[in-house]
Coordinates of C-alpha atoms in Angstrom, one line a residue:
X1 CA 125.2 -67.6 30.7
X2 CA 123.0 -70.5 33.0
X3 CA 121.2 -72.0 30.3
X4 CA 117.8 -70.6 31.5
X5 CA 118.9 -67.1 31.5
X6 CA 116.1 -66.5 28.3
X7 CA 113.6 -68.2 30.5
X8 CA 114.1 -65.7 33.6
X9 CA 114.9 -62.3 30.8
X10 CA 111.4 -64.2 29.4
X11 CA 110.1 -63.4 32.8
X12 CA 111.6 -59.7 33.8
X13 CA 109.7 -58.1 30.2
X14 CA 106.4 -59.7 30.5
X15 CA 107.1 -56.6 33.7
X16 CA 107.2 -54.3 31.2
X17 CA 104.3 -52.5 30.7
X18 CA 105.0 -51.4 27.3
X19 CA 105.4 -54.5 24.1
X20 CA 108.3 -56.3 23.4
X21 CA 108.1 -58.9 20.6
X22 CA 111.2 -60.3 18.3
X23 CA 111.1 -61.1 14.7
X24 CA 113.6 -63.4 13.3
X25 CA 114.3 -63.2 9.6
X26 CA 110.8 -64.6 7.9
X27 CA 109.4 -61.7 10.3
X28 CA 107.9 -64.1 12.4
X29 CA 107.2 -63.5 16.3
X30 CA 109.5 -65.4 18.2
X31 CA 110.0 -63.6 21.1
X32 CA 106.2 -61.3 22.7
X33 CA 105.5 -60.8 26.2
X34 CA 103.3 -60.1 28.1
X35 CA 102.1 -57.3 26.9
X36 CA 102.0 -57.8 23.4
X37 CA 99.8 -61.1 23.9
X38 CA 97.6 -58.8 25.9
X39 CA 97.6 -56.0 22.7
X40 CA 96.6 -58.4 20.0
X41 CA 93.8 -60.2 23.2
X42 CA 95.6 -63.6 22.3
X43 CA 97.6 -65.5 24.1
X44 CA 101.6 -66.5 23.6
X45 CA 100.6 -69.8 22.2
X46 CA 98.6 -68.0 19.3
X47 CA 100.5 -65.3 18.4
X48 CA 104.7 -67.3 18.4
X49 CA 105.8 -68.5 15.6
X50 CA 103.3 -66.5 13.3
X51 CA 103.3 -62.9 10.9
X52 CA 102.0 -59.4 11.2
X53 CA 100.0 -61.3 8.2
X54 CA 97.8 -63.4 10.9
X55 CA 97.2 -61.1 12.9
X56 CA 96.4 -57.2 11.7
X57 CA 95.0 -56.2 8.5
X58 CA 96.7 -56.5 5.0
X59 CA 97.3 -52.9 4.8
X60 CA 99.0 -52.7 8.1
X61 CA 100.8 -55.8 7.3
X62 CA 102.4 -54.9 4.3
X63 CA 104.2 -51.3 5.8
X64 CA 104.9 -53.3 8.7
X65 CA 106.6 -55.8 6.0
X66 CA 108.3 -52.8 4.1
X67 CA 110.1 -51.7 7.2
X68 CA 111.2 -54.6 8.5
X69 CA 112.7 -55.0 5.8
X70 CA 113.8 -51.7 5.5
X71 CA 115.2 -52.3 9.0
X72 CA 116.5 -56.3 7.9
X73 CA 118.5 -54.7 5.2
X74 CA 120.5 -51.3 6.6
X75 CA 120.6 -51.6 9.9
X76 CA 119.2 -48.9 10.6
X77 CA 116.6 -48.0 13.4
X78 CA 113.3 -47.6 12.5
X79 CA 111.2 -44.9 14.4
X80 CA 107.6 -44.7 14.0
X81 CA 104.2 -43.4 14.5
X82 CA 101.2 -45.3 13.3
X83 CA 98.1 -46.4 13.4
X84 CA 97.4 -50.0 15.1
X85 CA 94.4 -52.3 14.5
X86 CA 93.4 -55.6 14.7
X87 CA 89.7 -57.4 14.9
X88 CA 88.1 -56.6 18.2
X89 CA 90.2 -53.9 19.0
X90 CA 89.6 -50.3 19.3
X91 CA 91.6 -48.2 17.0
X92 CA 95.5 -47.6 18.5
X93 CA 98.6 -44.5 18.2
X94 CA 101.2 -46.6 19.0
X95 CA 104.7 -44.6 18.8
X96 CA 107.5 -48.2 16.8
X97 CA 111.0 -48.5 17.3
X98 CA 112.7 -51.3 15.9
X99 CA 116.5 -52.3 16.1
X100 CA 118.5 -55.3 14.3
X101 CA 120.7 -57.8 15.9
X102 CA 123.0 -60.4 15.3
X103 CA 123.1 -63.5 17.6
X104 CA 125.9 -65.7 17.7
X105 CA 124.9 -68.2 14.6
X106 CA 124.8 -65.6 11.8
X107 CA 121.2 -64.8 12.9
X108 CA 119.4 -60.7 12.2
X109 CA 116.3 -60.5 14.1
X110 CA 114.3 -57.4 15.1
X111 CA 114.0 -56.5 18.6
X112 CA 111.1 -54.3 19.3
X113 CA 109.0 -52.4 21.2
X114 CA 106.2 -49.9 21.0
X115 CA 103.5 -47.5 23.0
X116 CA 100.6 -46.9 23.0
X117 CA 100.3 -42.5 23.1
X118 CA 96.2 -42.5 22.3
X119 CA 95.8 -40.6 25.4
X120 CA 98.4 -38.1 24.5
X121 CA 97.6 -37.6 20.6
X122 CA 94.3 -37.4 22.0
X123 CA 95.2 -34.5 24.8
X124 CA 97.3 -32.7 22.8
X125 CA 94.5 -32.6 19.2
X126 CA 91.7 -31.4 21.4
X127 CA 94.8 -28.6 22.9
X128 CA 95.1 -28.1 19.3
X129 CA 91.5 -27.7 19.4
X130 CA 91.0 -25.2 21.9
X131 CA 94.2 -23.3 20.7
X132 CA 92.0 -23.2 17.4
X133 CA 89.1 -22.0 18.9
X134 CA 90.4 -18.9 21.3
X135 CA 92.1 -17.8 18.6
X136 CA 88.2 -17.7 16.5
X137 CA 87.1 -16.1 19.6
X138 CA 89.7 -13.7 19.0
X139 CA 89.5 -13.2 15.6
X140 CA 85.3 -12.6 15.9
X141 CA 85.5 -10.6 19.0
X142 CA 88.3 -8.2 17.2
X143 CA 85.8 -8.3 14.4
X144 CA 82.7 -7.6 16.6
X145 CA 84.5 -4.0 18.8
X146 CA 85.9 -2.5 15.0
X147 CA 81.8 -3.1 13.3
X148 CA 80.4 -1.9 17.0
X149 CA 83.0 1.1 16.2
X150 CA 82.0 1.8 12.4
X151 CA 78.6 1.6 13.6
X152 CA 78.1 4.0 16.5
X153 CA 80.3 6.1 14.0
X154 CA 78.3 6.3 12.0
X155 CA 75.6 6.6 14.2
X156 CA 76.4 9.3 15.2
X157 CA 77.5 11.3 12.1
X158 CA 73.4 9.9 11.1
X159 CA 72.5 12.0 14.0
X160 CA 74.7 15.4 13.5
X161 CA 72.6 14.9 9.8
X162 CA 69.3 14.3 11.5
X163 CA 69.7 17.7 13.8
X164 CA 70.8 19.8 10.7
X165 CA 68.7 18.9 8.1
X166 CA 65.6 18.9 10.6
X167 CA 66.2 22.5 11.4
X168 CA 66.7 23.5 8.0
X169 CA 62.9 21.8 7.6
X170 CA 61.9 23.7 10.2
X171 CA 63.2 26.7 8.5
X172 CA 60.7 26.0 4.9
X173 CA 57.4 27.3 5.1
X174 CA 57.0 27.6 1.4
X175 CA 55.9 24.6 -1.5
X176 CA 59.4 24.8 -3.7
X177 CA 61.3 25.8 -0.5
X178 CA 60.4 22.7 0.7
X179 CA 60.8 20.8 -2.2
X180 CA 63.8 21.9 -3.3
X181 CA 65.2 20.9 0.4
X182 CA 64.7 17.3 0.2
X183 CA 65.8 17.5 -3.0
X184 CA 69.2 19.2 -1.8
X185 CA 68.9 15.7 0.6
X186 CA 68.5 13.3 -0.6
X187 CA 71.0 14.1 -3.6
X188 CA 73.8 15.0 -0.1
X189 CA 73.2 12.0 0.6
X190 CA 73.6 9.9 -2.3
X191 CA 76.3 12.2 -5.0
X192 CA 75.7 11.1 -8.5
X193 CA 73.4 8.5 -8.9
X194 CA 69.8 9.9 -10.6
X195 CA 66.9 10.8 -8.4
X196 CA 63.7 11.9 -8.5
X197 CA 61.2 13.4 -6.3
X198 CA 57.6 12.5 -7.1
X199 CA 54.1 13.5 -6.4
X200 CA 50.8 11.6 -6.2
X201 CA 48.0 12.9 -7.9
X202 CA 44.6 10.9 -8.3
X203 CA 45.6 8.7 -10.9
X204 CA 49.1 9.1 -11.7
X205 CA 52.2 10.3 -10.3
X206 CA 54.1 13.1 -12.0
X207 CA 57.8 14.1 -11.1
X208 CA 58.9 17.8 -9.6
X209 CA 62.7 17.0 -9.0
X210 CA 64.9 15.3 -10.8
X211 CA 69.0 15.1 -11.9
X212 CA 69.7 16.8 -15.0
X213 CA 72.6 12.9 -15.3
X214 CA 69.7 10.8 -16.7
X215 CA 66.7 12.9 -17.6
X216 CA 64.7 10.2 -19.7
X217 CA 65.7 7.3 -17.5
X218 CA 63.5 9.1 -15.4
X219 CA 60.8 10.2 -17.4
X220 CA 60.5 6.4 -17.9
X221 CA 60.7 5.4 -14.8
X222 CA 57.9 7.6 -14.6
X223 CA 56.2 5.9 -16.6
X224 CA 56.7 2.4 -15.1
X225 CA 54.9 4.2 -12.0
X226 CA 52.4 5.6 -13.6
X227 CA 51.2 3.1 -15.8
X228 CA 52.3 1.2 -11.3
X229 CA 54.4 -2.2 -11.9
X230 CA 55.5 -1.6 -8.8
X231 CA 54.8 0.7 -6.1
X232 CA 55.3 0.3 -2.4
X233 CA 53.9 3.3 -0.4
X234 CA 53.9 2.1 2.9
X235 CA 57.7 1.7 4.1
X236 CA 61.0 2.0 2.6
X237 CA 62.8 -0.7 0.0
X238 CA 65.3 -1.3 -1.8
X239 CA 65.4 -4.4 -4.4
X240 CA 67.3 -5.2 -7.3
X241 CA 64.7 -4.7 -10.1
X242 CA 63.3 -9.1 -8.1
X243 CA 59.9 -6.1 -8.1
X244 CA 59.7 -6.9 -12.3
X245 CA 60.6 -3.1 -11.8
X246 CA 63.3 -2.9 -14.8
X247 CA 67.5 -1.9 -14.8
X248 CA 68.3 1.3 -16.2
X249 CA 71.1 2.0 -15.7
X250 CA 74.0 -1.0 -15.9
X251 CA 75.7 1.2 -12.8
X252 CA 72.7 2.0 -10.9
X253 CA 71.1 -1.5 -10.8
X254 CA 69.7 -0.9 -7.5
X255 CA 66.2 0.9 -6.5
X256 CA 65.3 2.6 -3.8
X257 CA 62.1 4.1 -2.9
X258 CA 61.2 6.3 0.3
X259 CA 57.7 7.6 0.6
X260 CA 56.0 10.2 1.8
X261 CA 53.2 10.1 3.3
X262 CA 50.5 11.9 5.6
X263 CA 48.6 10.0 7.3
X264 CA 48.3 7.0 5.0
X265 CA 47.6 9.1 2.3
X266 CA 50.4 9.0 0.3
X267 CA 52.0 12.1 -0.9
X268 CA 55.2 11.0 -3.4
X269 CA 58.5 10.1 -2.6
X270 CA 62.4 9.8 -3.6
X271 CA 63.9 7.2 -6.3
X272 CA 67.4 7.0 -5.9
X273 CA 68.9 4.7 -7.7
X274 CA 72.2 3.0 -6.6
X275 CA 75.1 0.8 -7.1
X276 CA 73.4 -2.4 -6.1
X277 CA 76.8 -2.8 -3.4
X278 CA 74.7 0.1 -1.7
X279 CA 71.9 -3.5 -0.3
X280 CA 75.0 -3.9 2.6
X281 CA 74.6 -0.6 4.0
X282 CA 70.9 -0.7 3.6
X283 CA 70.1 -2.4 7.6
X284 CA 72.6 0.7 8.9
X285 CA 71.0 3.3 7.1
X286 CA 67.4 2.5 7.0
X287 CA 66.6 4.7 10.8
X288 CA 68.2 7.3 9.3
X289 CA 66.6 7.3 5.9
X290 CA 63.0 6.2 8.4
X291 CA 64.4 9.5 9.9
X292 CA 64.6 11.6 6.7
X293 CA 61.3 10.0 5.5
X294 CA 59.3 11.0 8.7
X295 CA 61.4 14.6 8.3
X296 CA 60.6 15.2 5.1
X297 CA 56.8 14.1 5.3
X298 CA 56.0 16.4 8.2
X299 CA 56.9 19.8 6.3
X300 CA 56.1 18.4 2.9
X301 CA 52.5 18.0 4.3
X302 CA 52.8 22.1 6.6
X303 CA 53.8 23.0 3.2
X304 CA 50.7 21.8 1.5
X305 CA 48.9 22.9 4.2
X306 CA 50.3 26.2 4.2
X307 CA 49.4 26.9 0.1
X308 CA 46.6 26.1 0.2
X309 CA 44.7 28.3 3.5
X310 CA 45.2 32.2 3.8
X311 CA 47.5 33.5 6.7
X312 CA 45.1 32.9 9.8
X313 CA 43.5 29.7 8.1
X314 CA 47.4 29.2 7.6
X315 CA 48.6 28.9 11.4
X316 CA 45.1 27.4 12.4
X317 CA 46.5 24.3 10.3
X318 CA 50.2 24.5 11.3
X319 CA 48.7 24.6 15.4
X320 CA 46.2 21.6 14.7
X321 CA 49.2 19.7 12.6
X322 CA 51.9 20.2 15.1
X323 CA 48.8 18.9 18.5
X324 CA 48.2 15.8 16.1
X325 CA 52.6 15.4 15.9
X326 CA 53.2 15.9 19.5
X327 CA 49.7 14.1 20.1
X328 CA 51.0 11.5 18.1
X329 CA 54.4 11.1 19.9
X330 CA 52.7 10.4 23.2
X331 CA 53.7 6.9 24.3
X332 CA 51.4 4.2 24.9
X333 CA 51.2 3.0 28.7
X334 CA 53.2 0.5 29.3
X335 CA 52.9 -3.3 30.2
X336 CA 56.0 -4.1 33.0
X337 CA 56.4 -6.8 34.7
X338 CA 56.0 -6.1 38.3
X339 CA 55.5 -2.1 38.2
X340 CA 52.4 0.2 37.3
X341 CA 53.0 3.2 35.5
X342 CA 51.4 6.1 34.5
X343 CA 51.5 9.9 32.8
X344 CA 50.2 12.8 31.2
X345 CA 51.1 16.0 28.9
X346 CA 49.5 18.8 28.5
X347 CA 50.9 21.8 27.1
X348 CA 49.6 25.7 28.3
X349 CA 49.6 27.2 24.0
X350 CA 48.0 24.1 21.4
X351 CA 51.5 22.5 21.2
X352 CA 54.4 22.7 24.2
X353 CA 58.1 21.9 24.5
X354 CA 56.9 19.1 27.6
X355 CA 58.3 15.4 26.7
X356 CA 57.6 12.0 28.0
X357 CA 58.1 9.1 26.9
X358 CA 58.4 5.3 27.9
X359 CA 61.0 2.6 25.2
X360 CA 62.7 -1.2 26.2
X361 CA 66.1 -0.2 25.1
X362 CA 68.0 -3.5 23.3
X363 CA 69.1 -5.4 26.7
X364 CA 65.5 -5.1 27.4
X365 CA 65.2 -2.6 30.1
X366 CA 62.7 0.4 29.6
X367 CA 63.9 4.0 29.5
X368 CA 61.4 6.6 30.9
X369 CA 62.2 10.5 30.0
X370 CA 60.9 13.4 31.0
X371 CA 61.8 16.6 30.0
X372 CA 61.1 21.2 29.9
X373 CA 62.2 22.8 27.1
X374 CA 62.9 26.4 27.5
X375 CA 60.0 28.5 26.3
X376 CA 56.8 27.7 25.0
X377 CA 55.2 26.6 21.9
X378 CA 56.1 26.2 18.6
X379 CA 59.5 26.6 19.2
X380 CA 59.5 24.7 22.5
X381 CA 58.2 21.8 20.9
X382 CA 60.2 21.6 17.3
X383 CA 63.4 21.4 19.9
X384 CA 61.7 19.1 22.3
X385 CA 61.1 17.1 18.7
X386 CA 64.9 16.9 17.9
X387 CA 64.6 15.8 21.9
X388 CA 62.8 13.1 21.8
X389 CA 65.0 11.7 18.1
X390 CA 67.9 12.2 20.4
X391 CA 67.1 9.9 23.2
X392 CA 65.8 7.4 21.6
X393 CA 68.5 7.2 19.4
X394 CA 70.4 6.8 21.6
X395 CA 68.6 5.4 24.6
X396 CA 68.1 1.8 22.5
X397 CA 72.7 0.8 22.8
X398 CA 72.8 3.4 26.3
X399 CA 73.6 0.7 29.3
X400 CA 72.6 3.9 31.8
X401 CA 70.5 7.0 32.7
X402 CA 73.8 8.6 33.0
X403 CA 75.2 7.6 29.2
X404 CA 72.6 8.6 27.7
X405 CA 72.0 11.9 28.8
X406 CA 75.4 12.3 28.0
X407 CA 75.5 11.2 24.9
X408 CA 72.1 13.4 24.5
X409 CA 73.3 16.8 25.0
X410 CA 77.2 16.0 23.5
X411 CA 74.7 16.1 20.6
X412 CA 72.3 18.8 21.1
X413 CA 74.7 20.5 23.8
X414 CA 76.1 23.0 20.6
X415 CA 73.2 23.9 19.4
X416 CA 71.4 24.8 22.5
X417 CA 74.1 26.9 23.4
X418 CA 73.9 28.7 20.1
X419 CA 69.8 29.1 20.4
X420 CA 70.8 30.2 24.2
X421 CA 68.3 27.3 24.7
X422 CA 68.0 24.6 27.6
X423 CA 66.6 21.5 28.0
X424 CA 65.9 19.8 32.3
X425 CA 66.1 16.2 31.9
X426 CA 64.7 13.0 34.4
X427 CA 66.0 10.4 32.5
X428 CA 64.7 7.0 34.3
X429 CA 65.9 3.5 33.3
X430 CA 63.5 0.5 35.0
X431 CA 65.2 -2.7 35.2
X432 CA 63.3 -5.1 32.4
X433 CA 62.8 -7.3 35.9
X434 CA 60.9 -5.0 37.4
X435 CA 63.5 -5.4 40.6
X436 CA 65.5 -2.1 40.2
X437 CA 65.0 2.0 38.9
X438 CA 68.0 3.6 38.2
X439 CA 68.2 7.5 38.0
X440 CA 70.1 10.9 36.5
X441 CA 69.2 14.6 36.0
X442 CA 70.2 17.4 34.3
X443 CA 68.7 20.2 35.8
X444 CA 65.1 19.1 36.4
X445 CA 63.1 18.6 39.4
X446 CA 64.0 16.0 42.1
X447 CA 62.1 12.5 41.2
X448 CA 59.6 12.5 44.2
X449 CA 58.9 8.9 46.5
X450 CA 56.1 7.5 48.3
X451 CA 54.0 5.5 48.9
X452 CA 53.4 1.8 51.9
X453 CA 58.3 2.5 52.0
X454 CA 57.9 5.8 52.9
X455 CA 57.4 7.4 56.0
X456 CA 56.3 11.0 54.4
X457 CA 57.3 12.5 50.5
X458 CA 60.9 12.5 50.0
X459 CA 62.8 14.1 47.0
X460 CA 65.9 11.7 46.0
X461 CA 68.4 13.5 45.8
X462 CA 71.0 13.5 42.6
X463 CA 73.7 16.0 40.9
X464 CA 72.7 17.2 37.4
X465 CA 73.2 20.8 35.3
X466 CA 70.6 21.3 32.5
X467 CA 71.1 20.2 29.0
X468 CA 73.0 22.9 26.6
X469 CA 74.5 24.7 29.7
X470 CA 77.9 23.7 30.0
X471 CA 80.4 21.6 27.7
X472 CA 80.7 17.9 27.5
X473 CA 83.6 16.9 30.3
X474 CA 81.6 19.9 32.5
X475 CA 78.4 17.9 31.9
X476 CA 79.4 14.8 32.8
X477 CA 81.6 14.9 36.0
X478 CA 78.5 18.2 37.2
X479 CA 76.1 14.3 36.5
X480 CA 76.0 11.7 39.5
X481 CA 73.6 8.3 38.7
X482 CA 71.8 6.9 41.4
X483 CA 70.4 3.3 42.0
X484 CA 67.4 2.1 44.3
X485 CA 66.1 -1.1 44.6
X486 CA 63.0 -2.1 44.3
X487 CA 60.2 -3.4 46.7
X488 CA 56.6 -3.7 46.6
X489 CA 54.6 -0.7 47.5
X490 CA 57.5 1.5 46.8
X491 CA 56.3 4.7 44.3
X492 CA 57.5 8.0 43.2
X493 CA 56.6 10.5 41.5
X494 CA 58.2 13.0 38.6
X495 CA 56.9 16.7 36.8
X496 CA 57.4 19.0 35.6
X497 CA 57.8 22.7 37.0
X498 CA 54.4 24.1 35.2
X499 CA 53.0 22.1 38.4
X500 CA 54.3 23.6 41.0
X501 CA 54.1 26.9 39.7
X502 CA 51.1 26.7 38.1
X503 CA 49.9 29.9 39.9
X504 CA 46.2 31.3 40.7
X505 CA 44.6 34.6 40.5
X506 CA 46.7 36.4 43.0
X507 CA 49.8 35.3 41.1
X508 CA 50.6 32.4 44.6
X509 CA 52.2 30.1 42.9
X510 CA 50.4 26.0 43.7
X511 CA 53.9 25.0 46.0
X512 CA 55.9 21.8 46.8
X513 CA 54.5 21.6 49.2
X514 CA 50.5 20.8 49.1
X515 CA 52.5 18.5 46.1
X516 CA 53.7 16.5 49.0
X517 CA 50.0 16.1 50.8
X518 CA 48.0 15.7 48.2
X519 CA 50.4 12.8 47.1
X520 CA 51.3 11.8 51.0
X521 CA 47.0 11.5 51.4
X522 CA 46.8 9.9 48.3
X523 CA 49.5 7.1 49.1
X524 CA 47.2 4.2 48.5
X525 CA 45.6 5.4 45.3
X526 CA 47.4 3.3 41.5
X527 CA 49.1 6.1 39.7
X528 CA 46.7 6.8 37.5
X529 CA 43.9 8.2 39.4
X530 CA 46.7 8.9 41.9
X531 CA 47.4 11.3 38.6
X532 CA 43.5 12.2 38.2
X533 CA 43.7 13.8 41.6
X534 CA 46.8 15.9 41.2
X535 CA 45.3 17.6 38.9
X536 CA 42.2 17.9 40.2
X537 CA 44.0 19.4 43.3
X538 CA 46.1 22.0 41.4
X539 CA 42.3 23.2 39.7
X540 CA 41.0 24.0 42.7
X541 CA 43.8 26.3 43.3
X542 CA 44.0 27.7 39.5
X543 CA 40.2 28.3 39.5
X544 CA 39.7 29.5 35.7
X545 CA 43.0 31.3 35.5
X546 CA 44.9 30.0 32.6
X547 CA 47.2 28.3 32.1
X548 CA 50.8 29.5 32.2
X549 CA 53.4 26.6 31.3
X550 CA 53.5 23.4 30.5
X551 CA 52.3 20.6 33.2
X552 CA 54.1 16.9 32.5
X553 CA 53.4 14.8 34.8
X554 CA 54.5 10.6 36.0
X555 CA 53.2 8.2 38.6
X556 CA 55.4 4.3 38.9
X557 CA 54.9 2.3 41.7
X558 CA 56.2 -1.0 42.4
X559 CA 53.6 -3.9 42.7

């Protein structure tokens, strides 16, 4: 070999990007290429002749020493991945390969090469974290879908149960009959649990119904209520005795208090003692418990009126209470960005079967509903009450007007068919930005468009059949949903047929033509003033003739 060979080989190795080194039996570096010098941030003269202990921390040097000895003794190749550190240099992940060789004089030496795989390991770690994040999100999404399905099933069960109990309460007038129905309702809902119905007297509480499984304990609960140690008359409460109420039954440490109210007056309530595990179900059960509390309160309030009054006074009280309830159901005019809205509902008798409502769903959009129950008076009003509960419950999560009406038909349709009744309904969803209107109609009079963007009033056609007329599948197939982008000056008018069918003494109806003329004449008026003028025009037509049908009007304007 040429005597300049080693020098030439060294220069060649300097061109290699990976660090290369040679150690003698004393583990001193006898050769390094330029890549090694760059890795340590030193010159070749500062590295040659030194050991690992001169270049890296002692802990790492000890590891290198142990591996070098194993290579020297066994002759086996050593391949290791390790974290390399040196003073003033960022830590790196290094893949090292070492091999023992013997020179012609019989002296062993180690040739080593290492490769910086920091970037590769960083990418691998990021990919691993990304995979773990993805798997976690898949698991979370699966759990969310499962919870959503369980909540939907629970909501359907609750609505069916609520409708069933609503019909039961509607047919019970006597006070004892009502109390028995309330007790039966909560016993069915919480079987086997100690339960007590209490009535508020002038001074304390008295028990009116109680379960037989824990009479002595329930008497103690009644005493505690009488002593006013705990009384939550304003809301439904579930506690685990953290408010001072003692644990009377070890198996039922949780206490559920459901108040019955008439306005601000506390009539009484139901005490139910439950397992501690009920706490996890309380939020899911709360809407149903609130509805049952309202139904029981109304039924008990009515029963108290019936008991106190004679037959004639009882009927007058019934109508007055029902009218107050319906008046309470009439929503306040909402504040919607870029939208003006006003509506009015005028029953033909003390109470009626027309329904007008607006509320926000979980997406922040506004649900507007106008409906007409077949019939008049108390029967129609009872159906209207169930309709309101159903629309409000389903409308919170409904994504479209068609979906909402289909859900209502699915829940109320069988009962309406049994009673040979039906409901017409117009459902409108206004986007929370006020830039879009979506509507569907279930056999209701068509939505009328008028205002600055229309040459004359015109109906916005949408197919649909009344609630309770056909099965779910047919109802959905016949239902159409219309999307209307809103621009400034758009105006819409909705009504029940009590408006265009309002008769005068000569049995002549008010009619759509006259309605459209007044809408054209008053097109520049805001919704509230427009409705006022339309009603004035109807009164001019009917004069002193008695109102025959319920009448509801609704006006919407895009500002």
